[in-house]
Amino acid sequence: RALKESYIEIYMGLHGKARLGLDGDERKRSLLESSELKKLKRLANIQLMPYQQLVDFQSTLGNLRSCFSLTRADLDKTPECPQCRFRPSIEDTSASATATLDHLEDALEKMVSNWTQTLLDNLSDPTTKENLELLQPDMRELIEAFLEKGTLPEKLDEDFLQALREALAGLIKVVVKPEELRHRLTSGGSPATLEEMRKRFEQYLEELTRGKEASKVRIVIE
C-alpha cells in the first residue's frame, strides 16, 4: 500500500506539472482568442514577415494540454489519468505547462512588437519611398497614419494589408535558418578566429543573396 501511495504522489505531481489547470486552461483560451494573435495571423500573409515564428508559437501553444479533474481516488482504480491518459514515461516533463504558457504570453507580446517594428523600419526605408508615392491616396493615408502613430490599427482590414503589400513590393525576403547558420559558421572548425568567422559569415550571406539586388534584400531569421 505504501508503494502505491508513493506512486500516486509522484504521478499527481508530474501530472500537475505536465497539464494546465483550470486557470491555465482559461489563459490558453484567452491567448488563442486574443486580438494580438489574430493580428499576427493576418500579418503572416505579408511576405516579409517571419512566418515560421508564428507557426512555432501556435504549435507550442496547441501542444499544451489541460486536465484539472484528476483525483487520488482515480489513481486508486487505474494507474493513469482516466481523462487525459498522461504517461510520464513517454511525455516530456522537463518544463511545466504553466511555465511554458507564461513564456508564450511574453513571446506573443514581443512578436507583435517586433513585427510592428519590422514593418515600420521597412516602410521608412528609402528603398520603399517610391512605392509609397505610387499608392492610391486612400492606401497612402493608411500607411502614413501607421508610420505616424507607430502602432498597428486595432483592426487589420484588407485595405490596410493590401496597402502594406503594395508599399513593400519589391523587397526580397531571404530566410536564414539558425541550424543552417550554425552549421556554416562551424563547418571550418571551431574555435575559430574572428577573421575566420567573419569570412564564413560573409561567404554564407553572399551565397544566399547572389543575383539579388542588395538594397532590396531583407534577411529574416526563422
XYZ file of N, CA and C in Angstrom:
666
model
N 0.836 -1.212 0.000
C 0.000 0.000 0.000
C 0.871 1.262 0.000
N 1.957 1.218 0.804
C 2.860 2.367 0.863
C 3.471 2.660 -0.508
N 3.784 1.593 -1.254
C 4.349 1.750 -2.597
C 3.340 2.412 -3.525
N 2.092 2.015 -3.410
C 1.052 2.583 -4.259
C 0.848 4.057 -3.920
N 0.862 4.378 -2.636
C 0.692 5.770 -2.212
C 1.830 6.631 -2.761
N 3.029 6.069 -2.743
C 4.191 6.785 -3.267
C 4.030 7.033 -4.769
N 3.548 6.018 -5.490
C 3.318 6.145 -6.932
C 2.284 7.236 -7.207
N 1.199 7.208 -6.443
C 0.131 8.200 -6.635
C 0.665 9.610 -6.415
N 1.486 9.760 -5.376
C 2.053 11.074 -5.048
C 2.927 11.584 -6.193
N 3.794 10.710 -6.693
C 4.688 11.099 -7.789
C 3.889 11.392 -9.058
N 2.924 10.532 -9.355
C 2.121 10.697 -10.573
C 1.346 12.010 -10.519
N 0.724 12.292 -9.391
C -0.052 13.521 -9.245
C 0.834 14.747 -9.465
N 2.061 14.687 -8.945
C 2.985 15.809 -9.107
C 3.383 16.017 -10.555
N 3.723 14.924 -11.239
C 4.111 15.026 -12.652
C 2.929 15.435 -13.529
N 1.766 14.917 -13.213
C 0.549 15.266 -13.952
C 0.264 16.764 -13.811
N 0.388 17.273 -12.597
C 0.159 18.694 -12.357
C 1.166 19.580 -13.069
N 2.376 19.055 -13.281
C 3.405 19.802 -13.997
C 3.167 19.785 -15.502
N 2.720 18.635 -16.008
C 2.570 18.458 -17.453
C 1.272 19.020 -18.016
N 0.290 19.252 -17.162
C -1.024 19.693 -17.627
C -1.386 21.072 -17.073
N -2.160 21.811 -17.845
C -2.678 23.085 -17.372
C -3.887 22.844 -16.481
N -3.965 23.608 -15.410
C -5.138 23.546 -14.559
C -6.237 24.429 -15.111
N -7.257 24.666 -14.328
C -8.399 25.464 -14.778
C -7.979 26.879 -15.160
N -7.167 27.504 -14.312
C -6.695 28.864 -14.603
C -5.846 28.882 -15.869
N -4.940 27.908 -16.005
C -4.101 27.831 -17.191
C -4.910 27.587 -18.451
N -5.945 26.768 -18.330
C -6.807 26.489 -19.475
C -7.488 27.760 -19.962
N -7.939 28.587 -19.023
C -8.586 29.846 -19.384
C -7.589 30.819 -20.013
N -6.365 30.819 -19.480
C -5.325 31.680 -20.060
C -4.965 31.234 -21.476
N -4.912 29.923 -21.691
C -4.632 29.414 -23.030
C -5.730 29.831 -23.999
N -6.968 29.708 -23.563
C -8.087 30.093 -24.412
C -8.028 31.589 -24.739
N -7.640 32.388 -23.756
C -7.523 33.833 -23.980
C -6.452 34.146 -25.023
N -5.345 33.390 -24.956
C -4.289 33.590 -25.953
C -4.787 33.233 -27.350
N -5.467 32.101 -27.447
C -5.969 31.641 -28.746
C -6.950 32.632 -29.361
N -7.690 33.322 -28.503
C -8.726 34.242 -28.979
C -8.276 35.699 -28.941
N -7.006 35.934 -28.589
C -6.523 37.300 -28.401
C -6.449 38.080 -29.709
N -6.628 39.378 -29.595
C -6.526 40.251 -30.767
C -5.100 40.260 -31.296
N -4.118 40.077 -30.390
C -2.715 40.063 -30.809
C -2.418 38.893 -31.743
N -2.913 37.715 -31.380
C -2.678 36.543 -32.228
C -3.410 36.684 -33.565
N -4.604 37.246 -33.529
C -5.351 37.467 -34.769
C -4.606 38.421 -35.691
N -3.975 39.433 -35.103
C -3.201 40.379 -35.911
C -2.014 39.687 -36.577
N -1.315 38.858 -35.810
C -0.158 38.153 -36.363
C -0.566 37.214 -37.496
N -1.713 36.562 -37.330
C -2.190 35.652 -38.375
C -2.464 36.415 -39.671
N -2.984 37.618 -39.547
C -3.259 38.418 -40.739
C -1.959 38.962 -41.336
N -1.049 39.382 -40.468
C 0.226 39.921 -40.963
C 1.106 38.846 -41.581
N 0.871 37.593 -41.207
C 1.683 36.494 -41.734
C 1.566 36.382 -43.254
N 0.516 36.994 -43.812
C 0.341 36.974 -45.259
C 1.222 38.009 -45.969
N 1.862 38.866 -45.169
C 2.816 39.812 -45.744
C 4.134 39.075 -45.925
N 4.640 39.052 -47.133
C 5.781 38.190 -47.467
C 7.008 38.426 -46.606
N 7.184 39.632 -46.117
C 8.387 39.979 -45.367
C 8.387 39.426 -43.940
N 7.249 39.029 -43.437
C 7.135 38.619 -42.043
C 7.775 37.243 -41.782
N 8.365 37.064 -40.589
C 8.964 35.763 -40.224
C 7.880 34.756 -39.850
N 7.218 34.231 -40.860
C 6.047 33.364 -40.685
C 6.306 32.172 -39.776
N 7.519 31.603 -39.846
C 7.826 30.404 -39.065
C 7.721 30.666 -37.568
N 7.997 31.890 -37.134
C 7.842 32.232 -35.716
C 6.408 31.991 -35.251
N 5.471 32.405 -36.078
C 4.062 32.224 -35.744
C 3.687 30.746 -35.756
N 4.188 30.000 -36.722
C 3.924 28.563 -36.797
C 4.426 27.863 -35.534
N 5.642 28.186 -35.118
C 6.228 27.566 -33.916
C 5.428 27.944 -32.673
N 5.026 29.200 -32.599
C 4.242 29.668 -31.448
C 2.922 28.900 -31.346
N 2.218 28.798 -32.459
C 0.925 28.119 -32.455
C 1.070 26.634 -32.158
N 2.155 26.039 -32.646
C 2.394 24.619 -32.389
C 2.634 24.376 -30.902
N 3.473 25.216 -30.289
C 3.762 25.063 -28.856
C 2.508 25.284 -28.021
N 1.746 26.304 -28.366
C 0.513 26.590 -27.630
C -0.494 25.457 -27.806
N -0.608 24.963 -29.025
C -1.561 23.883 -29.292
C -1.217 22.591 -28.588
N 0.082 22.383 -28.326
C 0.514 21.148 -27.669
C 0.309 21.157 -26.156
N -0.006 22.317 -25.608
C -0.291 22.395 -24.174
C -1.661 21.774 -23.906
N -1.680 20.788 -23.034
C -2.936 20.104 -22.735
C -3.440 20.463 -21.348
N -4.743 20.507 -21.221
C -5.369 20.845 -19.940
C -6.012 19.609 -19.326
N -5.920 19.522 -18.023
C -6.602 18.449 -17.287
C -6.616 18.857 -15.818
N -7.795 19.037 -15.272
C -7.877 19.529 -13.889
C -8.920 18.779 -13.057
N -9.184 17.535 -13.436
C -10.185 16.771 -12.678
C -9.642 15.464 -12.099
N -8.324 15.241 -12.231
C -7.740 14.017 -11.691
C -7.774 14.036 -10.157
N -8.170 12.918 -9.578
C -8.177 12.787 -8.112
C -7.362 11.570 -7.698
N -6.996 11.532 -6.429
C -6.268 10.377 -5.901
C -7.125 9.119 -6.016
N -8.437 9.299 -5.872
C -9.342 8.148 -5.979
C -9.270 7.532 -7.371
N -9.089 8.388 -8.399
C -8.961 7.876 -9.772
C -7.761 6.935 -9.870
N -6.639 7.361 -9.280
C -5.408 6.577 -9.371
C -5.427 5.352 -8.468
N -6.404 5.309 -7.576
C -6.591 4.118 -6.761
C -7.168 2.989 -7.613
N -7.855 3.394 -8.690
C -8.534 2.423 -9.543
C -7.755 2.108 -10.815
N -6.988 3.084 -11.291
C -6.277 2.916 -12.557
C -4.909 3.585 -12.456
N -3.880 3.061 -13.132
C -2.527 3.616 -12.994
C -2.286 4.923 -13.760
N -3.257 5.375 -14.548
C -3.062 6.630 -15.274
C -4.338 7.449 -15.258
N -4.196 8.741 -15.560
C -5.342 9.651 -15.537
C -6.408 9.177 -16.526
N -7.636 8.930 -16.066
C -8.684 8.461 -16.973
C -9.172 9.537 -17.944
N -8.843 10.804 -17.643
C -9.290 11.893 -18.525
C -8.306 12.159 -19.676
N -7.017 12.314 -19.350
C -6.053 12.701 -20.388
C -5.034 11.606 -20.717
N -5.071 10.504 -19.975
C -4.163 9.375 -20.213
C -2.695 9.791 -20.141
N -2.369 10.675 -19.218
C -0.989 11.110 -19.048
C -0.082 9.939 -18.693
N 1.028 9.830 -19.454
C 2.001 8.762 -19.215
C 3.385 9.387 -19.079
N 3.896 9.482 -17.853
C 5.195 10.128 -17.610
C 6.346 9.522 -18.399
N 6.255 8.248 -18.731
C 7.368 7.582 -19.410
C 7.550 8.046 -20.852
N 6.509 8.589 -21.454
C 6.617 8.978 -22.868
C 6.381 10.466 -23.093
N 6.089 11.231 -22.052
C 5.870 12.668 -22.204
C 7.003 13.454 -21.559
N 7.332 14.567 -22.169
C 8.401 15.422 -21.661
C 7.870 16.257 -20.491
N 8.466 16.065 -19.333
C 8.046 16.826 -18.157
C 9.175 17.724 -17.652
N 10.122 18.033 -18.532
C 11.262 18.861 -18.126
C 10.838 20.294 -17.812
N 9.824 20.785 -18.518
C 9.307 22.137 -18.254
C 7.823 22.029 -17.946
N 7.366 22.793 -16.993
C 5.956 22.720 -16.633
C 5.105 23.410 -17.690
N 3.881 22.934 -17.837
C 2.954 23.522 -18.798
C 2.677 24.979 -18.450
N 2.594 25.272 -17.155
C 2.320 26.648 -16.728
C 3.476 27.570 -17.079
N 4.711 27.093 -16.882
C 5.888 27.904 -17.228
C 5.943 28.150 -18.734
N 5.601 27.136 -19.522
C 5.568 27.292 -20.975
C 4.518 28.318 -21.380
N 3.372 28.273 -20.722
C 2.314 29.237 -21.005
C 2.760 30.654 -20.646
N 3.451 30.800 -19.512
C 3.995 32.110 -19.127
C 4.907 32.646 -20.231
N 5.785 31.759 -20.717
C 6.723 32.144 -21.773
C 5.971 32.555 -23.042
N 4.929 31.821 -23.394
C 4.169 32.121 -24.610
C 3.438 33.458 -24.515
N 2.954 33.783 -23.344
C 2.291 35.077 -23.164
C 3.275 36.218 -23.404
N 4.487 36.071 -22.867
C 5.524 37.084 -23.098
C 5.948 37.098 -24.565
N 6.073 35.903 -25.147
C 6.529 35.787 -26.537
C 5.552 36.437 -27.497
N 4.262 36.298 -27.229
C 3.251 36.885 -28.111
C 3.374 38.406 -28.119
N 3.535 38.966 -26.943
C 3.682 40.422 -26.839
C 4.922 40.905 -27.586
N 6.025 40.161 -27.441
C 7.269 40.533 -28.115
C 7.144 40.380 -29.629
N 6.455 39.334 -30.073
C 6.282 39.117 -31.509
C 5.511 40.262 -32.144
N 4.438 40.691 -31.497
C 3.647 41.810 -32.030
C 4.523 43.058 -32.113
N 5.299 43.305 -31.054
C 6.189 44.476 -31.032
C 7.256 44.374 -32.122
N 7.880 43.199 -32.257
C 8.945 43.018 -33.248
C 8.423 43.093 -34.675
N 7.277 42.474 -34.926
C 6.711 42.510 -36.272
C 6.293 43.941 -36.638
N 5.738 44.650 -35.662
C 5.350 46.044 -35.900
C 6.575 46.877 -36.251
N 7.663 46.681 -35.481
C 8.882 47.445 -35.733
C 9.491 47.089 -37.080
N 9.408 45.819 -37.464
C 9.904 45.409 -38.783
C 9.175 46.154 -39.897
N 7.859 46.260 -39.761
C 7.070 46.984 -40.758
C 7.437 48.466 -40.785
N 7.533 49.065 -39.597
C 7.870 50.494 -39.512
C 9.243 50.771 -40.115
N 10.214 49.928 -39.787
C 11.577 50.127 -40.302
C 11.612 50.044 -41.827
N 10.929 49.052 -42.373
C 10.980 48.857 -43.825
C 10.138 49.873 -44.586
N 9.054 50.330 -43.975
C 8.239 51.372 -44.623
C 8.955 52.719 -44.589
N 9.860 52.897 -43.618
C 10.620 54.143 -43.505
C 11.899 54.118 -44.342
N 12.224 52.959 -44.871
C 13.450 52.797 -45.644
C 13.349 53.546 -46.979
N 14.424 54.222 -47.387
C 14.406 54.937 -48.674
C 14.025 54.048 -49.854
N 14.321 52.758 -49.747
C 14.011 51.824 -50.841
C 12.513 51.764 -51.117
N 11.700 51.967 -50.091
C 10.243 51.856 -50.267
C 9.572 53.191 -50.551
N 10.319 54.289 -50.500
C 9.713 55.612 -50.678
C 8.988 55.750 -52.013
N 9.598 55.222 -53.064
C 8.962 55.310 -54.384
C 7.630 54.572 -54.385
N 7.609 53.407 -53.744
C 6.364 52.638 -53.687
C 5.265 53.405 -52.962
N 5.614 54.105 -51.888
C 4.621 54.865 -51.133
C 3.994 55.957 -51.999
N 4.831 56.590 -52.808
C 4.336 57.670 -53.669
C 3.416 57.147 -54.763
N 3.558 55.869 -55.100
C 2.732 55.286 -56.160
C 1.410 54.713 -55.659
N 1.234 54.659 -54.337
C -0.003 54.111 -53.784
C -1.193 55.021 -54.075
N -2.381 54.414 -54.125
C -3.600 55.203 -54.208
C -3.694 56.083 -52.967
N -4.260 57.282 -53.081
C -4.315 58.217 -51.949
C -4.868 57.612 -50.658
N -5.938 56.814 -50.752
C -6.525 56.248 -49.536
C -5.583 55.223 -48.887
N -4.870 54.457 -49.726
C -3.907 53.497 -49.195
C -2.705 54.210 -48.585
N -2.262 55.278 -49.252
C -1.119 56.035 -48.733
C -1.461 56.648 -47.372
N -2.683 57.090 -47.204
C -3.114 57.654 -45.923
C -3.046 56.610 -44.806
N -3.416 55.369 -45.128
C -3.361 54.295 -44.126
C -1.923 54.045 -43.667
N -1.005 54.021 -44.626
C 0.404 53.772 -44.294
C 0.992 54.949 -43.527
N 0.681 56.152 -43.954
C 1.209 57.341 -43.283
C 0.691 57.443 -41.848
N -0.577 57.060 -41.648
C -1.148 57.078 -40.292
C -0.443 56.054 -39.410
N -0.137 54.895 -39.970
C 0.584 53.846 -39.241
C 1.981 54.325 -38.872
N 2.673 54.946 -39.822
C 4.028 55.443 -39.567
C 4.019 56.541 -38.500
N 3.017 57.386 -38.534
C 2.935 58.493 -37.575
C 2.612 57.989 -36.167
N 1.673 57.041 -36.088
C 1.254 56.531 -34.782
C 2.255 55.530 -34.206
N 2.848 54.703 -35.078
C 3.840 53.726 -34.623
C 3.260 52.461 -34.034
N 1.955 52.307 -34.093
C 1.296 51.098 -33.595
C 0.313 50.600 -34.648
N 0.067 49.302 -34.618
C -0.863 48.717 -35.587
C -2.297 49.168 -35.303
N -3.110 49.282 -36.338
C -4.529 49.585 -36.123
C -5.183 48.474 -35.308
N -6.227 48.813 -34.576
C -6.939 47.800 -33.797
C -7.463 46.698 -34.699
N -7.949 47.094 -35.857
C -8.474 46.112 -36.807
C -7.639 46.151 -38.078
N -7.048 45.026 -38.418
C -6.250 44.940 -39.641
C -7.149 44.504 -40.790
N -7.790 45.473 -41.434
C -8.685 45.113 -42.529
C -7.895 44.891 -43.811
N -8.570 44.417 -44.827
C -7.896 44.056 -46.070
C -7.294 45.268 -46.765
N -7.899 46.446 -46.600
C -7.350 47.662 -47.223
C -5.957 47.960 -46.663
N -5.812 47.846 -45.351
C -4.512 48.116 -44.724
C -3.486 47.068 -45.149
N -3.893 45.816 -45.159
C -2.967 44.746 -45.553
C -2.532 44.901 -47.008
N -3.468 45.270 -47.863
C -3.123 45.461 -49.271
C -2.183 46.645 -49.448
N -2.397 47.679 -48.646
C -1.509 48.850 -48.689
C -0.094 48.440 -48.279
N 0.012 47.594 -47.260
C 1.329 47.097 -46.838
C 1.990 46.293 -47.956
N 1.207 45.403 -48.579
C 1.771 44.567 -49.651
C 2.332 45.435 -50.775
N 1.572 46.440 -51.183
C 1.999 47.274 -52.300
C 3.185 48.162 -51.912
N 3.168 48.653 -50.673
C 4.263 49.526 -50.228
C 5.574 48.758 -50.120
N 5.475 47.478 -49.726
C 6.678 46.669 -49.524
C 7.030 45.815 -50.743
N 6.261 45.968 -51.810
C 6.530 45.187 -53.022
C 7.931 45.503 -53.536
N 8.624 44.470 -53.948
C 9.967 44.654 -54.481
C 11.057 44.287 -53.498
N 10.717 44.295 -52.195
C 11.705 43.853 -51.213
C 11.849 42.335 -51.311
N 13.057 41.847 -51.123
C 13.337 40.421 -51.307
C 13.617 39.772 -49.954
N 12.763 38.859 -49.567
C 12.941 38.154 -48.301
C 13.923 36.998 -48.492
N 14.967 36.998 -47.667
C 15.950 35.910 -47.681
C 15.936 35.281 -46.296
N 15.566 34.009 -46.232
C 15.414 33.326 -44.943
C 16.725 32.688 -44.500
N 17.084 32.950 -43.249
C 18.239 32.310 -42.627
C 17.729 31.431 -41.493
N 18.022 30.149 -41.568
C 17.603 29.226 -40.518
C 18.751 29.041 -39.527
N 18.477 29.199 -38.218
C 19.543 29.130 -37.207
C 20.421 27.885 -37.302
N 19.791 26.721 -37.562
C 20.589 25.498 -37.612
C 21.538 25.490 -38.813
N 21.072 26.067 -39.941
C 21.918 26.141 -41.131
C 23.049 27.147 -40.916
N 22.705 28.272 -40.286
C 23.727 29.286 -39.996
C 24.797 28.705 -39.076
N 24.372 27.999 -38.051
C 25.329 27.402 -37.117
C 26.239 26.403 -37.835
N 25.636 25.607 -38.716
C 26.414 24.623 -39.470
C 27.469 25.307 -40.327
N 27.076 26.387 -40.989
C 28.003 27.069 -41.878
C 29.123 27.774 -41.107
N 28.798 28.302 -39.948
C 29.797 29.019 -39.167
C 30.792 28.087 -38.482
N 30.404 26.843 -38.277
C 31.289 25.894 -37.589
C 31.893 24.856 -38.531
N 31.490 24.868 -39.799
C 31.941 23.820 -40.730
C 33.438 23.853 -40.982
N 34.067 24.992 -40.758
C 35.513 25.075 -40.970
C 36.313 24.794 -39.715
N 35.624 24.336 -38.690
C 36.306 24.052 -37.432
C 36.001 25.101 -36.376
N 35.988 24.659 -35.138
C 35.720 25.563 -34.021
C 36.550 25.116 -32.819
N 37.166 26.050 -32.064
C 37.046 27.501 -32.164
C 37.679 28.060 -33.447
N 37.249 29.310 -33.774
C 37.765 29.973 -34.964
C 38.161 31.396 -34.592
N 39.061 31.966 -35.374
C 39.454 33.352 -35.127
C 38.321 34.267 -35.583
N 38.381 35.507 -35.146
C 37.371 36.487 -35.530
C 37.328 36.639 -37.044
N 38.493 36.693 -37.660
C 38.561 36.864 -39.108
C 37.980 35.650 -39.841
N 38.278 34.444 -39.348
C 37.736 33.231 -39.967
C 36.208 33.213 -39.870
N 35.685 33.571 -38.706
C 34.238 33.566 -38.516
C 33.568 34.621 -39.392
N 34.192 35.792 -39.467
C 33.637 36.850 -40.315
C 33.606 36.416 -41.777
N 34.681 35.752 -42.218
C 34.768 35.308 -43.611
C 33.688 34.264 -43.916
N 33.488 33.317 -42.990
C 32.445 32.295 -43.196
C 31.062 32.925 -43.290
N 30.825 33.884 -42.394
C 29.513 34.535 -42.369
C 29.273 35.321 -43.663
N 30.266 36.065 -44.074
C 30.119 36.862 -45.292
C 29.949 35.968 -46.521
N 30.656 34.848 -46.554
C 30.527 33.911 -47.668
C 29.120 33.310 -47.708
N 28.601 32.994 -46.523
C 27.248 32.438 -46.432
C 26.213 33.441 -46.942
N 26.318 34.698 -46.505
C 25.386 35.726 -46.957
C 25.510 35.968 -48.462
N 26.735 35.912 -48.949
C 26.952 36.118 -50.382
C 26.254 35.020 -51.197
N 26.341 33.790 -50.721
C 25.685 32.685 -51.417
C 24.159 32.833 -51.378
N 23.646 33.266 -50.232
C 22.202 33.421 -50.095
C 21.634 34.521 -50.986
N 22.415 35.560 -51.191
C 21.897 36.747 -51.886
C 22.448 36.911 -53.300
N 23.190 35.928 -53.769
C 23.783 36.038 -55.107
C 22.694 36.258 -56.171
N 22.915 37.264 -57.018
C 21.965 37.560 -58.086
C 20.812 38.450 -57.659
N 20.809 38.856 -56.393
C 19.721 39.705 -55.885
C 20.247 41.121 -55.656
N 19.367 42.110 -55.827
C 19.738 43.495 -55.608
C 19.909 43.755 -54.111
N 21.126 44.062 -53.712
C 21.457 44.149 -52.288
C 20.563 45.109 -51.509
N 20.217 46.253 -52.106
C 19.429 47.259 -51.383
C 18.005 46.785 -51.088
N 17.555 45.769 -51.836
C 16.186 45.273 -51.640
C 16.115 44.004 -50.803
N 17.276 43.444 -50.472
C 17.303 42.204 -49.688
C 16.993 42.494 -48.218
N 16.154 41.655 -47.630
C 15.863 41.728 -46.203
C 16.096 40.337 -45.613
N 17.010 40.251 -44.662
C 17.330 38.970 -44.014
C 16.315 38.704 -42.918
N 15.690 37.536 -42.961
C 14.714 37.141 -41.948
C 15.176 35.816 -41.331
N 15.373 35.820 -40.009
C 15.794 34.600 -39.320
C 14.555 33.835 -38.871
N 14.425 32.594 -39.324
C 13.254 31.769 -38.969
C 13.731 30.445 -38.373
